[in-house]
Coordinates of C-alpha atoms and ligand atoms in Angstrom, one line a residue:
X222 CA 0.0 0.0 0.0
X223 CA 1.4 3.4 -0.9
X224 CA 1.8 6.1 1.6
X225 CA -0.7 8.8 1.0
X226 CA 0.1 12.4 2.0
X227 CA -3.4 13.2 3.4
X228 CA -2.9 10.6 6.2
X229 CA -0.7 13.1 7.8
X230 CA -3.8 15.4 8.1
X231 CA -6.3 12.6 9.2
X232 CA -4.3 11.5 12.2
X233 CA -4.1 14.9 14.0
X234 CA -7.8 15.3 13.2
X235 CA -8.7 12.1 15.1
X236 CA -6.6 13.2 18.1
X237 CA -8.4 16.6 18.0
X238 CA -11.8 15.0 18.0
X239 CA -10.9 12.7 21.0
X240 CA -9.7 15.7 23.0
X241 CA -12.8 17.6 22.2
X242 CA -15.1 14.7 23.3
X243 CA -13.3 14.4 26.6
X244 CA -13.6 18.1 27.3
X245 CA -17.3 18.1 26.5
X246 CA -17.8 15.2 29.0
X247 CA -15.9 17.0 31.8
X248 CA -17.8 20.2 31.1
X249 CA -21.1 18.3 31.3
X250 CA -20.2 16.8 34.7
X251 CA -19.1 20.2 36.0
X252 CA -22.3 21.8 34.8
X253 CA -24.3 19.1 36.5
X254 CA -22.5 19.4 39.8
X255 CA -22.9 23.2 39.7
X256 CA -26.6 22.6 39.1
X257 CA -27.0 20.5 42.3
X258 CA -28.1 22.8 45.2
X259 CA -25.7 23.3 48.1
X260 CA -28.3 21.6 50.4
X261 CA -27.7 18.4 48.6
X262 CA -24.0 18.3 49.6
X263 CA -25.0 19.5 53.1
X264 CA -27.3 16.6 53.3
X265 CA -24.7 14.2 52.1
X266 CA -22.3 15.5 54.6
X267 CA -24.8 15.0 57.5
X268 CA -25.4 11.5 56.3
X269 CA -21.6 10.8 56.3
X270 CA -21.4 12.2 59.8
X271 CA -24.3 9.9 60.9
X272 CA -26.7 12.8 61.6
X273 CA -29.8 11.4 59.7
X274 CA -32.2 14.0 61.1
X275 CA -30.2 16.9 59.8
X276 CA -29.6 15.1 56.5
X277 CA -33.4 14.7 56.0
X278 CA -34.0 18.4 56.6
X279 CA -31.3 19.2 54.0
X280 CA -32.8 16.8 51.5
X281 CA -36.3 18.2 52.0
X282 CA -34.9 21.6 51.1
X283 CA -33.5 20.1 47.9
X284 CA -36.9 18.5 47.2
X285 CA -38.7 21.8 47.8
X286 CA -36.3 23.8 45.6
X287 CA -36.5 21.3 42.8
X288 CA -39.9 19.6 42.3
X289 CA -38.6 17.5 39.5
X290 CA -36.3 15.4 41.7
X291 CA -38.6 12.3 41.6
X292 CA -36.1 9.8 43.0
X293 CA -35.3 12.0 45.9
X294 CA -39.1 12.2 46.7
X295 CA -39.4 8.4 46.6
X296 CA -36.3 8.0 48.8
X297 CA -37.6 10.5 51.4
X298 CA -41.1 9.0 51.3
X299 CA -39.9 5.5 52.2
X300 CA -37.4 6.9 54.7
X301 CA -40.3 8.7 56.5
X302 CA -42.3 5.5 56.6
X303 CA -39.4 3.5 58.0
X304 CA -39.0 6.1 60.8
X305 CA -42.7 5.8 61.6
X306 CA -43.6 9.2 60.2
X307 CA -46.4 7.8 58.2
X308 CA -48.2 11.2 57.7
X309 CA -45.2 12.7 56.1
X310 CA -44.6 9.6 53.9
X311 CA -48.2 9.7 52.8
X312 CA -48.1 13.4 51.9
X313 CA -44.8 12.8 49.9
X314 CA -46.3 9.9 47.9
X315 CA -49.6 11.7 47.4
X316 CA -47.7 14.7 45.9
X317 CA -45.9 12.3 43.6
X318 CA -49.3 10.8 42.5
X319 CA -50.6 14.3 41.6
X320 CA -47.8 15.0 39.2
X321 CA -48.4 14.7 35.5
X322 CA -44.9 14.1 34.4
X323 CA -44.3 10.6 35.9
X324 CA -43.7 7.7 33.6
X325 CA -46.1 4.7 33.9
X326 CA -43.5 2.7 35.9
X327 CA -43.0 5.7 38.3
X328 CA -46.7 6.1 38.8
X329 CA -47.0 2.4 39.7
X330 CA -44.2 2.7 42.2
X331 CA -45.8 5.8 43.8
X332 CA -49.1 3.9 44.1
X333 CA -47.3 0.9 45.7
X334 CA -45.5 3.2 48.2
X335 CA -48.8 5.0 49.0
X336 CA -50.5 1.6 49.6
X337 CA -47.7 0.7 52.0
X338 CA -48.1 4.0 53.8
X339 CA -51.9 3.3 54.3
X340 CA -51.0 -0.3 55.5
X341 CA -48.5 1.0 58.1
X342 CA -51.1 3.6 59.2
X343 CA -53.6 0.8 59.8
X344 CA -56.0 2.1 57.1
X345 CA -56.6 -1.4 55.7
X346 CA -59.6 -0.5 53.5
X347 CA -57.6 2.2 51.6
X348 CA -54.5 -0.1 51.4
X349 CA -56.6 -3.0 50.1
X350 CA -58.2 -0.9 47.3
X351 CA -54.8 0.4 46.2
X352 CA -53.2 -3.1 46.2
X353 CA -56.2 -4.4 44.2
X354 CA -55.5 -1.6 41.7
X355 CA -51.9 -2.8 41.5
X356 CA -52.9 -6.4 40.6
X357 CA -53.0 -5.3 36.9
X358 CA -49.4 -4.0 37.0
X359 CA -45.9 -5.5 37.2
X360 CA -46.0 -5.4 41.0
X361 CA -48.9 -7.9 41.1
X362 CA -47.0 -10.5 43.2
X363 CA -46.1 -7.9 45.8
X364 CA -49.6 -6.6 45.8
X365 CA -51.0 -10.1 46.3
X366 CA -48.6 -10.8 49.2
X367 CA -49.8 -7.6 50.9
X368 CA -53.5 -8.4 50.1
X369 CA -53.0 -11.9 51.7
X370 CA -51.6 -10.3 54.8
X371 CA -54.5 -7.8 55.0
X372 CA -57.1 -10.6 54.7
X373 CA -55.3 -12.6 57.4
X374 CA -55.3 -9.5 59.7
X375 CA -59.0 -9.0 59.0
X376 CA -59.6 -12.8 59.5
X377 CA -61.3 -12.8 56.1
X378 CA -60.3 -16.5 55.5
X379 CA -62.2 -16.9 52.2
X380 CA -60.4 -14.0 50.6
X381 CA -57.1 -15.2 52.1
X382 CA -57.6 -18.5 50.4
X383 CA -58.3 -16.8 47.1
X384 CA -55.3 -14.5 47.4
X385 CA -53.0 -17.5 48.4
X386 CA -54.2 -19.5 45.4
X387 CA -53.6 -16.5 43.0
X388 CA -50.2 -16.0 44.5
X389 CA -49.3 -19.7 43.9
X390 CA -50.4 -19.2 40.2
X391 CA -48.3 -16.0 39.8
X392 CA -45.2 -17.0 41.6
X393 CA -45.2 -20.8 41.3
X394 CA -44.5 -21.1 45.1
X395 CA -46.6 -23.4 47.2
X396 CA -49.0 -21.9 49.8
X397 CA -50.8 -25.2 50.6
X398 CA -49.8 -25.2 54.2
X399 CA -51.2 -21.7 54.7
X400 CA -54.4 -22.6 52.7
X401 CA -54.9 -25.6 54.9
X402 CA -54.6 -23.4 58.0
X403 CA -57.2 -20.9 56.6
X404 CA -59.6 -23.8 56.1
X405 CA -59.0 -24.9 59.7
X406 CA -59.8 -21.3 60.8
X407 CA -63.1 -21.5 58.7
X408 CA -63.8 -24.9 60.2
X409 CA -63.4 -23.5 63.7
X410 CA -65.8 -20.6 62.9
X411 CA -68.4 -23.0 61.4
X412 CA -68.2 -25.3 64.4
X413 CA -68.6 -22.4 66.8
X414 CA -71.9 -21.5 65.0
X415 CA -73.0 -25.1 65.4
X416 CA -72.8 -25.7 61.6
X417 CA -71.1 -29.0 62.0
X418 CA -71.5 -30.2 58.4
X419 CA -69.8 -27.0 57.1
X420 CA -67.1 -27.5 59.7
X421 CA -66.3 -31.0 58.5
X422 CA -66.3 -29.8 54.9
X423 CA -63.7 -27.2 55.8
X424 CA -61.6 -29.9 57.5
X425 CA -61.8 -32.0 54.4
X426 CA -60.7 -29.1 52.3
X427 CA -57.8 -28.5 54.7
X428 CA -56.6 -32.1 54.3
X429 CA -57.0 -31.8 50.5
X430 CA -54.8 -28.7 50.5
X431 CA -52.2 -30.3 52.8
X432 CA -52.6 -34.0 53.7
X433 CA -50.0 -33.4 56.5
X434 CA -52.2 -30.8 58.1
X435 CA -52.1 -32.2 61.7
X436 CA -54.2 -29.3 63.0
X437 CA -57.2 -30.6 60.9
X438 CA -57.1 -34.0 62.7
X439 CA -56.4 -32.5 66.1
X440 CA -59.6 -30.4 65.7
X441 CA -61.7 -33.2 64.2
X442 CA -60.8 -35.4 67.3
X443 CA -61.6 -32.6 69.7
X444 CA -65.1 -32.2 68.2
X445 CA -65.7 -36.0 68.4
X446 CA -64.6 -36.0 72.0
X447 CA -66.9 -33.1 72.8
X448 CA -69.8 -34.9 71.3
X449 CA -69.0 -38.1 73.3
X450 CA -67.9 -40.0 70.2
X451 CA -64.8 -41.2 71.9
X452 CA -64.0 -44.1 69.5
X453 CA -64.0 -41.6 66.6
X454 CA -61.8 -39.2 68.5
X455 CA -59.2 -41.9 69.2
X456 CA -59.3 -43.2 65.6
X457 CA -58.8 -39.6 64.2
X458 CA -55.9 -38.8 66.6
X459 CA -54.2 -42.1 65.8
X460 CA -54.0 -41.0 62.1
X461 CA -51.5 -38.3 63.2
X462 CA -48.9 -41.0 63.5
X463 CA -48.9 -41.5 59.7
X464 CA -49.2 -37.7 59.1
X465 CA -46.4 -36.3 61.3
X466 CA -45.7 -38.4 64.4
X467 CA -43.6 -35.6 66.0
X468 CA -46.9 -33.8 66.8
X469 CA -48.5 -36.7 68.7
X470 CA -47.7 -35.1 72.0
X471 CA -50.5 -32.6 71.2
X472 CA -53.2 -35.3 71.5
X473 CA -51.6 -37.6 74.0
X474 CA -53.6 -36.3 77.0
X475 CA -57.1 -36.1 75.5
X476 CA -56.5 -39.5 73.8
X477 CA -55.9 -41.1 77.2
X478 CA -59.1 -39.3 78.5
X479 CA -61.2 -40.7 75.7
X480 CA -59.7 -44.2 76.0
X481 CA -60.4 -44.1 79.8
X482 CA -64.1 -43.4 79.0
X483 CA -64.0 -46.4 76.7
X484 CA -62.4 -48.6 79.4
X485 CA -59.2 -48.9 77.4
X486 CA -56.8 -47.1 79.8
X487 CA -54.2 -49.9 79.9
X488 CA -54.3 -50.1 76.1
X489 CA -53.7 -46.3 76.0
X490 CA -50.7 -46.7 78.2
X491 CA -49.2 -49.3 75.9
X492 CA -49.9 -47.1 72.9
X493 CA -48.3 -44.0 74.4
X494 CA -45.3 -45.9 75.6
X495 CA -44.7 -47.1 72.0
X496 CA -45.0 -43.5 70.8
X497 CA -42.6 -42.3 73.4
X498 CA -40.1 -45.0 72.4
X499 CA -40.3 -44.1 68.8
X500 CA -40.9 -40.3 68.9
X501 CA -39.4 -39.0 72.2
X502 CA -40.9 -35.7 73.4
X503 CA -40.9 -34.1 76.8
X504 CA -44.7 -33.4 76.7
X505 CA -45.3 -37.1 75.8
X506 CA -43.1 -38.2 78.7
X507 CA -45.2 -36.0 81.0
X508 CA -48.5 -37.7 80.0
X509 CA -47.0 -41.3 80.0
X510 CA -45.5 -40.6 83.5
X511 CA -48.9 -39.4 84.8
X512 CA -50.9 -42.3 83.4
X513 CA -48.2 -44.8 84.6
X514 CA -48.4 -43.3 88.1
X515 CA -52.2 -43.5 88.2
X516 CA -52.4 -47.0 86.7
X517 CA -49.3 -48.9 87.9
X518 CA -48.0 -46.9 90.8
X519 CA -44.9 -44.9 91.6
X520 CA -42.4 -47.7 91.1
X521 CA -43.4 -48.3 87.5
X522 CA -43.6 -44.5 86.8
X523 CA -40.1 -44.0 88.3
X524 CA -38.7 -46.8 86.2
X525 CA -40.1 -45.4 83.0
X526 CA -38.8 -41.9 83.7
X527 CA -35.4 -43.2 84.7
X528 CA -35.1 -45.2 81.5
X529 CA -36.1 -42.1 79.5
X530 CA -33.6 -39.9 81.3
X531 CA -30.8 -42.3 80.4
X532 CA -32.0 -42.5 76.8
X533 CA -32.5 -38.8 76.5
X534 CA -30.6 -37.0 79.2
X535 CA -32.2 -33.5 79.0
X536 CA -33.0 -31.0 81.7
X537 CA -36.7 -31.6 81.1
X538 CA -36.3 -35.4 81.6
X539 CA -34.2 -34.8 84.8
X540 CA -37.1 -32.5 86.1
X541 CA -39.6 -35.4 85.5
X542 CA -37.2 -37.9 87.1
X543 CA -37.0 -35.8 90.3
X544 CA -40.7 -35.4 90.3
X545 CA -41.1 -39.2 90.0
X546 CA -38.6 -39.6 92.8
X547 CA -40.7 -37.5 95.1
X548 CA -43.4 -40.1 94.8
X549 CA -41.2 -42.9 96.2
X550 CA -38.6 -41.4 98.6
X551 CA -38.8 -41.7 102.3
X552 CA -40.1 -38.8 104.4
X553 CA -36.6 -38.2 105.6
X554 CA -35.1 -37.7 102.1
X555 CA -38.1 -35.9 100.8
X556 CA -37.1 -32.2 101.7
X557 CA -33.7 -32.7 99.9
X558 CA -35.3 -34.1 96.7
X559 CA -38.0 -31.5 96.9
X560 CA -35.4 -28.7 97.0
X561 CA -33.5 -30.2 94.0
X562 CA -36.7 -30.7 92.1
X563 CA -37.8 -27.1 92.7
X564 CA -34.5 -25.7 91.5
X565 CA -34.4 -27.9 88.4
X566 CA -38.1 -27.3 87.7
X567 CA -37.7 -23.5 87.8
X568 CA -34.7 -23.6 85.5
X569 CA -36.2 -26.2 83.1
X570 CA -39.6 -24.4 82.8
X571 CA -37.7 -21.2 82.0
X572 CA -35.9 -22.9 79.1
X573 CA -38.6 -25.3 77.9
X574 CA -40.4 -23.1 75.5
X575 CA -41.7 -23.5 71.9
X576 CA -39.9 -21.1 69.6
X577 CA -40.9 -19.7 66.2
X578 CA -38.4 -20.7 63.6
X579 CA -39.2 -17.6 61.6
X580 CA -38.8 -14.8 64.1
X581 CA -37.5 -16.5 67.3
X582 CA -40.6 -15.7 69.4
X583 CA -40.8 -17.9 72.5
X584 CA -44.1 -19.2 73.9
X585 CA -45.1 -21.6 76.7
X586 CA -47.7 -23.3 74.5
X587 CA -47.7 -24.5 71.0
X588 CA -49.0 -22.3 68.2
X589 CA -50.0 -22.9 64.6
X590 CA -49.9 -19.2 63.8
X591 CA -47.0 -17.2 65.3
X592 CA -48.5 -14.4 67.4
X593 CA -45.5 -12.2 66.8
X594 CA -44.6 -12.5 63.1
X595 CA -47.8 -14.0 61.7
X596 CA -46.1 -17.0 60.1
X597 CA -48.0 -20.3 59.8
X598 CA -46.7 -23.6 61.0
X599 CA -43.5 -21.9 62.1
X600 CA -43.3 -23.6 65.6
X601 CA -41.3 -26.8 65.5
X602 CA -43.1 -29.5 67.5
X603 CA -40.3 -29.5 70.2
X604 CA -39.5 -27.4 73.1
X605 CA -36.2 -25.6 72.5
X606 CA -34.5 -27.3 75.5
X607 CA -35.3 -30.8 74.2
X608 CA -32.9 -31.0 71.3
X609 CA -29.7 -31.0 73.4
X610 CA -28.9 -33.6 75.9
X611 CA -27.4 -32.1 79.1
X612 CA -24.8 -34.8 79.4
X613 CA -23.2 -37.3 77.0
X614 CA -25.0 -40.5 76.6
X615 CA -23.3 -43.7 77.5
X616 CA -22.7 -46.1 80.3
X617 CA -25.2 -48.5 81.9
X618 CA -28.0 -47.8 84.3
Ligands
LIG860 ZN1 -42.7 -15.8 64.4

């Protein structure tokens, strides 16, 4: 290829263009930074110095001076809500909604934010209507999750079931365990209004949604027991062993009661001992101990608890063991054992709590619905002191 003289001209021209482009860019940035009001930097400075209150005031000044700063309005709005200043958050988002220059996506976001403000303020009707409006937008799954929570708060179980089903369809995630619980809530309502047929229909629906729904069979058995249909109650409760045996402790005591009415107390003891052997649980041990004591006397009850303590050396089992010892010790030894038992019992009851796996809330009794975080089936069927043996297993008796 021959050398062409005009190349000497083209090369400097390219350099020149590059230099010009860089300058234009820098000028643009400088212009933009000059356009930012001083309050913006002041706010930033307060934020960096961890003075959020002063930072907010500075940013509000920016927002007032420049009504076009949409993102800043959004940021301030959600910040207000987080700080519990719901009125200010609502006003900020209402102002955004009134603007005519928002893009459709920004309008949807403003609507969603406003709905959340209403929710936080406890204005559930208004929140519900905005979330319903949002069902037609890209934020439908968020809107549905919020609608579901609103229906649960309002105990509107039919609507909750509808929302959970729709949420399953939109997200592909299962909500069957919640749906089963909603049917159980409906069943309980029906039963309390003496509509027994409707109640049973809801229980059937609960088991269809989630065949492992132990709560459904617990309830069904309770109703049968209340109506003196003890054989039915026993049969229903026994089904829990195939469903989820770790929940059997929930029905152990009423099951013994019903079997006692049927004249099958000894049989109930054999059944419960088998359960305790296969699915050890402190609450189950408590019931088996009590029935053994009543039916077979203190020696048999003590033997059972001692065996259980060696098999599962937990604080709870030790507590039961000392309680059992109290029934058989001599009058002379009794005060000593009583003192030990009182100490261990106080410590053990403080630790033996059911704990929500979602939020950590601790409760003395078992819950299907966490009173703190509202999660369903979040309580494992074990007291939190049961999992860890207090000493290493081993050795003979
Ligand atoms: Zn919880």
